[in-house]
mmCIF file of C-alpha atoms in Angstrom:
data_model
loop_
_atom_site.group_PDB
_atom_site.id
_atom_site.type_symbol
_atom_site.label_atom_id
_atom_site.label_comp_id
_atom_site.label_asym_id
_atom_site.label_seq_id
_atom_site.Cartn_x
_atom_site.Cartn_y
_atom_site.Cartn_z
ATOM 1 C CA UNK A 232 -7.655 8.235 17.335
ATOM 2 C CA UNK A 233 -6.862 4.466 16.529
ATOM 3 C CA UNK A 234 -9.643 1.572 16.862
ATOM 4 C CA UNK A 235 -12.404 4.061 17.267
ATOM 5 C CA UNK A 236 -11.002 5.710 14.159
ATOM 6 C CA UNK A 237 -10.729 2.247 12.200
ATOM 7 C CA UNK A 238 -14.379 1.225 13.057
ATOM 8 C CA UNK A 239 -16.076 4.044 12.046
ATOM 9 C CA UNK A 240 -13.497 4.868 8.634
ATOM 10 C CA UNK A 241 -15.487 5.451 5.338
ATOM 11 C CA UNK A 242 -13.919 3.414 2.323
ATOM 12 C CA UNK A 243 -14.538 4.977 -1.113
ATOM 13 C CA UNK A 244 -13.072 5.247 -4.641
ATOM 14 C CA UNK A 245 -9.934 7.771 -4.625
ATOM 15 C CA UNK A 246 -10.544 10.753 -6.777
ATOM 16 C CA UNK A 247 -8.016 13.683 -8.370
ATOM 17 C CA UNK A 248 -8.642 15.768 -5.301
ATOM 18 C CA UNK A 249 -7.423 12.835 -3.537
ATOM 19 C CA UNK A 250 -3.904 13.093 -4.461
ATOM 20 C CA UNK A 251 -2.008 15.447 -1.969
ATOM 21 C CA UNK A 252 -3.806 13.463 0.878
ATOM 22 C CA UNK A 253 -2.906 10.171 -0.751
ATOM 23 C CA UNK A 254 1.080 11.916 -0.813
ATOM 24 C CA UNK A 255 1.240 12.729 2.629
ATOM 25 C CA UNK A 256 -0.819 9.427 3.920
ATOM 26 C CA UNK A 257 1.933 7.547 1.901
ATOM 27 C CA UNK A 258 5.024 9.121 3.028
ATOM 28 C CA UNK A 259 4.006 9.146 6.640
ATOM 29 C CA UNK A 260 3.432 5.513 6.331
ATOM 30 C CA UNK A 261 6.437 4.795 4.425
ATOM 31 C CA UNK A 262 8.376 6.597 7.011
ATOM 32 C CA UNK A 263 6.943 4.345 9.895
ATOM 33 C CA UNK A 264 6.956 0.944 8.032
ATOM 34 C CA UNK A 265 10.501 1.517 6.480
ATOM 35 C CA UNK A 266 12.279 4.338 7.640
ATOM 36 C CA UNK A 267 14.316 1.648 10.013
ATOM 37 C CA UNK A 268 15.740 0.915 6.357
ATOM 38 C CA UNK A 269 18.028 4.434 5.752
ATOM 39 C CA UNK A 270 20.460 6.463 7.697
ATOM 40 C CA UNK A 271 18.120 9.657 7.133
ATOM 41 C CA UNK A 272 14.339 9.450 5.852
ATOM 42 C CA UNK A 273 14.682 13.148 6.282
ATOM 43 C CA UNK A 274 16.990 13.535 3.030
ATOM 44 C CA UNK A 275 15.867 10.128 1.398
ATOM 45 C CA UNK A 276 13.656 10.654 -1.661
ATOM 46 C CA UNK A 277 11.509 7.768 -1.367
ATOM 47 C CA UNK A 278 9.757 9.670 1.789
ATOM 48 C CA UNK A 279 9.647 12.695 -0.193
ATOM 49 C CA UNK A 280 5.910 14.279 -0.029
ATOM 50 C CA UNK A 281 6.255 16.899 -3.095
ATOM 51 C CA UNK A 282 7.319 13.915 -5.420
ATOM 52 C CA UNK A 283 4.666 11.705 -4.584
ATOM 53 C CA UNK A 284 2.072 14.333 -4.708
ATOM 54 C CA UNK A 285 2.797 14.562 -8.817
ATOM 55 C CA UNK A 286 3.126 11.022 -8.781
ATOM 56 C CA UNK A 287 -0.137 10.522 -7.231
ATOM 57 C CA UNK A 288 -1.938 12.869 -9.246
ATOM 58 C CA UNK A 289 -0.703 11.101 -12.322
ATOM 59 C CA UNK A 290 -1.768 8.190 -11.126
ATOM 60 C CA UNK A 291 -5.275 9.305 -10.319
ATOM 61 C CA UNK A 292 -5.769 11.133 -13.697
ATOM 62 C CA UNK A 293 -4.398 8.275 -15.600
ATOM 63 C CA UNK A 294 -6.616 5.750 -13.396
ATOM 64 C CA UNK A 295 -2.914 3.559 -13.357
ATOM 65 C CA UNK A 296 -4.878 1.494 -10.203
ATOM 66 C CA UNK A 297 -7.898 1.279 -8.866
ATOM 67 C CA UNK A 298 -7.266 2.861 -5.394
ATOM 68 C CA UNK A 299 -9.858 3.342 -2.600
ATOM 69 C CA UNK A 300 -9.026 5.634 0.397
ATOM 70 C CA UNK A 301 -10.241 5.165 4.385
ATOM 71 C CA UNK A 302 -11.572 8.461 5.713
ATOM 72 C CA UNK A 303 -12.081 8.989 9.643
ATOM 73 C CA UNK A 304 -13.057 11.627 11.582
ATOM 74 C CA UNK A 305 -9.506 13.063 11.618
ATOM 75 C CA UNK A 306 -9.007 12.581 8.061
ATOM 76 C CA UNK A 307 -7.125 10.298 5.631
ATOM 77 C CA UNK A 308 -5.929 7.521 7.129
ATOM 78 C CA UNK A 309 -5.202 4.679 4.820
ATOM 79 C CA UNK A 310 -4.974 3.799 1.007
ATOM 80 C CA UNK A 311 -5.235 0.963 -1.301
ATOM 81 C CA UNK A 312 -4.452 0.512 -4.805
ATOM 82 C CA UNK A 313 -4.635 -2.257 -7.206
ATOM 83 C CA UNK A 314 -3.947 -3.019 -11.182
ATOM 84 C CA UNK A 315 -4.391 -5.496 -14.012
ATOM 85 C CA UNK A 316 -0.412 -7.237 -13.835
ATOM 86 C CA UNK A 317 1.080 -5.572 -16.513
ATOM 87 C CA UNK A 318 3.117 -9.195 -18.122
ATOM 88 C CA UNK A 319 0.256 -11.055 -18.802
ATOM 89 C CA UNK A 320 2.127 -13.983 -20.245
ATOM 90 C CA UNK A 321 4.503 -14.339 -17.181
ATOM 91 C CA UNK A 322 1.627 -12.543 -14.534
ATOM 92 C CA UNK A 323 0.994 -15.146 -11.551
ATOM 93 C CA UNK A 324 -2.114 -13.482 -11.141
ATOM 94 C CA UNK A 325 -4.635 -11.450 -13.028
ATOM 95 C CA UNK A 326 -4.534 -8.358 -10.445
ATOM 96 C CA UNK A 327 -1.379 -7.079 -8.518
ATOM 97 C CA UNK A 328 -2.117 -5.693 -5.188
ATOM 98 C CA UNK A 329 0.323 -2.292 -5.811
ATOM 99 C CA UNK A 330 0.088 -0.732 -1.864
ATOM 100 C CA UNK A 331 -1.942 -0.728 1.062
ATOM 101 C CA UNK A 332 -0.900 1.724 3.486
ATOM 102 C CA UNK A 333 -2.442 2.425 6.456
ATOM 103 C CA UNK A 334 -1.279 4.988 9.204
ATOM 104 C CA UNK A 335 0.209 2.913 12.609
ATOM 105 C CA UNK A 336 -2.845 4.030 14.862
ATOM 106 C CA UNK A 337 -5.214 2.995 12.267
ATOM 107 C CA UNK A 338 -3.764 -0.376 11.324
ATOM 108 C CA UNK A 339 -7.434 -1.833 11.686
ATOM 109 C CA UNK A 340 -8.584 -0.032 8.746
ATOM 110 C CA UNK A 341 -6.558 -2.702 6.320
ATOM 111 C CA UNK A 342 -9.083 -5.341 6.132
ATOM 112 C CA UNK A 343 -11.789 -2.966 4.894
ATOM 113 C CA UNK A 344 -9.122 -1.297 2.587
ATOM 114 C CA UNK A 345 -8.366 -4.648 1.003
ATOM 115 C CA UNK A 346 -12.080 -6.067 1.104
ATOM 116 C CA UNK A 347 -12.698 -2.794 -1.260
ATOM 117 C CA UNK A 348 -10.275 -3.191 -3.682
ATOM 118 C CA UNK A 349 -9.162 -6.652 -4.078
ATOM 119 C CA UNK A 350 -12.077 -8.406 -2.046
ATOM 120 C CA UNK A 351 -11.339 -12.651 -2.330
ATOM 121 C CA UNK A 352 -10.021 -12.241 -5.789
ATOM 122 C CA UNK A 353 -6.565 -14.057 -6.815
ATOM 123 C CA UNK A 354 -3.517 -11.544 -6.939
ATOM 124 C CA UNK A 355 -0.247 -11.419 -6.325
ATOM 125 C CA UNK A 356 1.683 -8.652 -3.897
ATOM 126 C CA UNK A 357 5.056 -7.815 -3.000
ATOM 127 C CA UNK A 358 6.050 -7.135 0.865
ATOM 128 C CA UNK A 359 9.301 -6.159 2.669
ATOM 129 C CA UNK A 360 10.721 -9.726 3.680
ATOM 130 C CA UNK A 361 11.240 -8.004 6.899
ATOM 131 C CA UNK A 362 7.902 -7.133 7.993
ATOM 132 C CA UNK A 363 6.111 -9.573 9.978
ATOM 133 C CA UNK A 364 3.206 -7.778 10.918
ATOM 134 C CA UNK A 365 2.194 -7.521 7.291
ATOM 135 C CA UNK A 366 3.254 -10.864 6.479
ATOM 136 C CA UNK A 367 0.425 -12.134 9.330
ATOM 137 C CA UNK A 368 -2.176 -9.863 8.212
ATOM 138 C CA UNK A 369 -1.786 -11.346 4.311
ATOM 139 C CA UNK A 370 -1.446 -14.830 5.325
ATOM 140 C CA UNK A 371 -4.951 -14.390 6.999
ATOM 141 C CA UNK A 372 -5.878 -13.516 3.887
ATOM 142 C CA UNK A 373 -4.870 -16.561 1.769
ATOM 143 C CA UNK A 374 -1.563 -15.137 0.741
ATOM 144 C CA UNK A 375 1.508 -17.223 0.414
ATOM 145 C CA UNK A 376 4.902 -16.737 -0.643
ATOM 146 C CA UNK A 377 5.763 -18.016 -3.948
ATOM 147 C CA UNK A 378 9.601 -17.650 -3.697
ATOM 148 C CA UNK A 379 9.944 -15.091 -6.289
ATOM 149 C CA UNK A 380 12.149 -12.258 -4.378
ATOM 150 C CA UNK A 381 13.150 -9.026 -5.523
ATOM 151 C CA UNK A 382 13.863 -5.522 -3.749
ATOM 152 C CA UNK A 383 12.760 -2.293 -4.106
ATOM 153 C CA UNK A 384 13.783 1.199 -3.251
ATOM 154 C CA UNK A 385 15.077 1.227 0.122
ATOM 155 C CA UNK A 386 13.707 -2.032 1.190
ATOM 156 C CA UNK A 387 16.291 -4.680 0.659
ATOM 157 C CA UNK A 388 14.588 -8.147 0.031
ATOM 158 C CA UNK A 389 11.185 -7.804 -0.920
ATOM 159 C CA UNK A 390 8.923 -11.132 -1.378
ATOM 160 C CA UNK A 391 6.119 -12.139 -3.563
ATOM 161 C CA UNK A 392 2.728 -13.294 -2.050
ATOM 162 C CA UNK A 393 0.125 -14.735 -3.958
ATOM 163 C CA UNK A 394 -3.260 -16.273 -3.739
#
């Protein structure tokens, strides 16, 4: 796995059947992006498979995002979703990036991911304030911080980006 995987991933639209994959793809990545920020990401429900797998089919059926998934040869290995921001009067953008989430031996699978579903549009994300890999990948793509900050779940200072 890892480049090889990345070059030759297919990018599609995410579908109900989707959603388990989507689960397990999420809390893997979760676990390896921010289980440095708990004691135990063994007994901490935000890496919880079973509840995102409910979440993520309720998501799907609901169409809450638009979310595109990266398929290799191994499998699922990377997600992206994005939405209309919900405040329009106080949005900074039109579209919110919600996740991108790509397993660590596949990392070169995020541009495509975000090409798909956000391509050069304006939008807005948040991002762990402690993450710097991320935090180059967005700034090559036109992303900025604002200086709104926030937190969420586990992560303890979250940032917004926009471009």
């Amino acid at each position: 796995m890892g480049e090889r995987d990345s070059a030759t991933a297919v990018i599609r639209p995410a579908t109900i059947d989707d959603a388990a994959s989507i689960a397990r793809l999420h809390a893997t990545s979760w676990r390896e992006t921010y289980g440095r920020f708990v004691d135990d990401p063994d007994t901490n429900a935000w890496f919880d498979v079973d509840r995102r797998v409910s979440v993520w089919s309720s998501n799907l059926e609901d169409q809450t995002f638009t979310t595109v998934v990266a398929i290799a040869e191994a499998g699922m290995i990377g997600f992206a979703a994005a939405q209309t921001t919900a405040e329009e009067r106080a949005a900074v953008r039109p579209e919110e990036l919600s996740m991108l989430y790509v397993l660590e031996h596949a990392h070169g699978t995020g541009q495509a991911l975000l090409d798909a579903v956000l391509g050069q549009r304006p939008a807005s994300l948040w991002i762990a304030a402690d993450n710097p890999r991320a935090h180059s990948f967005y700034r090559r793509n036109g992303f900025i911080a604002d200086g709104a900050i926030s937190s969420f779940g586990p992560i303890g200072t979250t940032v917004r980006l926009v471009r």
